[in-house]
C-alpha positions as a Markdown table, in Angstrom:
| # | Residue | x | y | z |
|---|---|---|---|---|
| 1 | Unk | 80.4 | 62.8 | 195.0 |
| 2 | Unk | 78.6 | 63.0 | 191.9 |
| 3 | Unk | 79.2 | 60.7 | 188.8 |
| 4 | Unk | 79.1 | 62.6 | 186.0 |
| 5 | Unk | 79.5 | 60.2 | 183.0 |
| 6 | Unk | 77.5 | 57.2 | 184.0 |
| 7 | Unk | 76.3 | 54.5 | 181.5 |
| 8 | Unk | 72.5 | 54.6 | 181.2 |
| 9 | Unk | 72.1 | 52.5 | 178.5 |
| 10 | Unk | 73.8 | 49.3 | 176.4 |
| 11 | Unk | 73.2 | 47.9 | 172.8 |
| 12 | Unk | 74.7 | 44.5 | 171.9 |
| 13 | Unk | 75.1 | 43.2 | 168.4 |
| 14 | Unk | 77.3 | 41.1 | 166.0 |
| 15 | Unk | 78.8 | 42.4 | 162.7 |
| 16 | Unk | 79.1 | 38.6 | 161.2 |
| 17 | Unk | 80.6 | 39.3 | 157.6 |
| 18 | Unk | 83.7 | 41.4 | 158.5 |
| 19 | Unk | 85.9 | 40.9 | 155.6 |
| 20 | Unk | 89.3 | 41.8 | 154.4 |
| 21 | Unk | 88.7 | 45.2 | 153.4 |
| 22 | Unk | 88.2 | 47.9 | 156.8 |
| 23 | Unk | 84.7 | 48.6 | 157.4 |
| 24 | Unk | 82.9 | 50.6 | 160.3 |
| 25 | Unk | 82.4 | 48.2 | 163.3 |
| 26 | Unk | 78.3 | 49.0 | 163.4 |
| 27 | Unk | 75.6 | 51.8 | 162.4 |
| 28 | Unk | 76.7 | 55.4 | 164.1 |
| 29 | Unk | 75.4 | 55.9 | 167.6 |
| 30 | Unk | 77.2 | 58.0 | 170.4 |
| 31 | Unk | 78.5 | 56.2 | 173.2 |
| 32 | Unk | 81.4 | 56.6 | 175.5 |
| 33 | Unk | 82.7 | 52.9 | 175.4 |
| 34 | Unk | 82.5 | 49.9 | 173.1 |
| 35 | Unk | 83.5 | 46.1 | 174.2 |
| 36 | Unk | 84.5 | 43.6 | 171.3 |
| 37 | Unk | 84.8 | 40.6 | 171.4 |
| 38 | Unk | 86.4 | 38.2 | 167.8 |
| 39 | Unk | 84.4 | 34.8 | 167.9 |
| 40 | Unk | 86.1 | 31.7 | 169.2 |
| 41 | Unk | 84.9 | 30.1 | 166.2 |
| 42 | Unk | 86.8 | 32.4 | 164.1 |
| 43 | Unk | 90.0 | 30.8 | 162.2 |
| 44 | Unk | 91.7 | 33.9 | 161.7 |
| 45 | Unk | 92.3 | 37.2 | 163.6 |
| 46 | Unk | 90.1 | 40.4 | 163.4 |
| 47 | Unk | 92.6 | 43.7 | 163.4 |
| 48 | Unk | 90.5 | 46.9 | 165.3 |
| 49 | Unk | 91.2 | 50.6 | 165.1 |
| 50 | Unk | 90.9 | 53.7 | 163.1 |
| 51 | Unk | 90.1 | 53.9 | 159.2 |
| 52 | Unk | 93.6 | 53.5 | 158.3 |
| 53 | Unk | 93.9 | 49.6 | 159.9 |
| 54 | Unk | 95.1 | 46.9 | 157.6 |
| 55 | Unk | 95.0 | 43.0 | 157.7 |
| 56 | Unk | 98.8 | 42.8 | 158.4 |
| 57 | Unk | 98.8 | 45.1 | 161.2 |
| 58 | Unk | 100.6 | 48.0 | 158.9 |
| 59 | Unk | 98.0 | 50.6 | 159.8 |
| 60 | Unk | 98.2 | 50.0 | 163.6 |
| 61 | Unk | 95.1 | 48.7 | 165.5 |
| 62 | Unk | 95.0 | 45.9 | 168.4 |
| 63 | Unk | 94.5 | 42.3 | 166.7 |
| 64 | Unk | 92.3 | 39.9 | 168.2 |
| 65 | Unk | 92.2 | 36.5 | 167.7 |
| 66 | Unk | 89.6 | 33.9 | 168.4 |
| 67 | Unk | 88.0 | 34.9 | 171.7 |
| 68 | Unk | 90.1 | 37.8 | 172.5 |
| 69 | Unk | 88.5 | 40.5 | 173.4 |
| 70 | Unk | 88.9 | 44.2 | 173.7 |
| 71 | Unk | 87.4 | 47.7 | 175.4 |
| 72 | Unk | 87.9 | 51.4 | 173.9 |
| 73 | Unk | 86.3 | 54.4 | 175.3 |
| 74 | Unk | 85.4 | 57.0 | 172.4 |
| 75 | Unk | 82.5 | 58.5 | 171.4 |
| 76 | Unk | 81.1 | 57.5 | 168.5 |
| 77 | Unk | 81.2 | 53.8 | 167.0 |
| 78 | Unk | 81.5 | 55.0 | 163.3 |
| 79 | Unk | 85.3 | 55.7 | 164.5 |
| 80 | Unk | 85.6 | 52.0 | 165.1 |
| 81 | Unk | 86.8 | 49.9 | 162.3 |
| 82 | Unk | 87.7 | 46.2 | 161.5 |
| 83 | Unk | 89.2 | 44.3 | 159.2 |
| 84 | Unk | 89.7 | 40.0 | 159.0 |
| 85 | Unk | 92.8 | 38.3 | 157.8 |
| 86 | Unk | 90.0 | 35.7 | 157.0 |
| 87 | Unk | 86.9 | 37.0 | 154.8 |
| 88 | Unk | 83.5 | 36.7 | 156.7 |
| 89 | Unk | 85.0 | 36.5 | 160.7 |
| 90 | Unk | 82.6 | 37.8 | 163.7 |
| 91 | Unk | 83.0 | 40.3 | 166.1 |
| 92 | Unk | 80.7 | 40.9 | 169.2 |
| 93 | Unk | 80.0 | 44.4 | 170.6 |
| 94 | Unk | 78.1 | 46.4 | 173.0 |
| 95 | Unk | 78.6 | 50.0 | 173.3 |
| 96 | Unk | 77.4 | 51.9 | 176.3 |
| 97 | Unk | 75.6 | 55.4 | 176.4 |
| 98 | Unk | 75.0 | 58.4 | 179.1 |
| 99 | Unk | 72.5 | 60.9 | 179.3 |
C-alpha cells in the first residue's frame, strides 16, 4: 500500500526563555507532528497545550518536568503553547513535515 502522510522533512530547535506567561512553542510552520522535550537541567516543570494553559495546570495541558518529554500530532506549531512554573526553562522540539 501507499503511505499517504509520510514525513519528508524535520526542523529541530530550542525555545530557551519560556517564561511564566503562555507563549507559542516556535515560529508558525505546518507540520503534522511535534516532539518536545523540557531540559533535564530545568528546576521546574514546563505545562504544554492550547492558548488557554496555565502554570498551575488550571487550563489543562500535559506538564513536563525535567527530561520528560512529549509528542502531539497537529498541524501547525503556532497551536502549541508553553508556559514555566519557573521563568526562563527550555524546551526541545522538532516538528516533522510532508509533502
Amino acid at each position: 500500500g501507499k503511505v499517504t502522510n509520510a514525513i519528508t522533512g524535520i526542523t529541530s530547535g530550542v525555545n530557551n526563555a519560556v517564561g511564566t506567561s503562555a507563549e507559542v512553542l516556535a515560529g508558525s510552520a505546518a507540520c503534522v507532528k511535534v516532539d518536545m522535550m523540557a531540559s533535564p537541567s530545568n528546576t521546574g516543570y514546563i505545562w504544554v497545550g492550547g492558548s488557554s494553559v496555565a502554570a498551575d495546570g488550571s487550563g489543562g495541558g500535559v506538564r513536563l518536568g525535567p527530561g520528560d518529554f512529549y509528542s502531539m500530532e497537529i498541524d501547525n506549531i503556532t497551536k502549541v503553547y508553553v508556559i514555566a512554573t519557573v521563568n526562563n526553562e527550555d524546551i526541545m522540539y522538532s516538528y516533522y513535515t510532508t509533502s
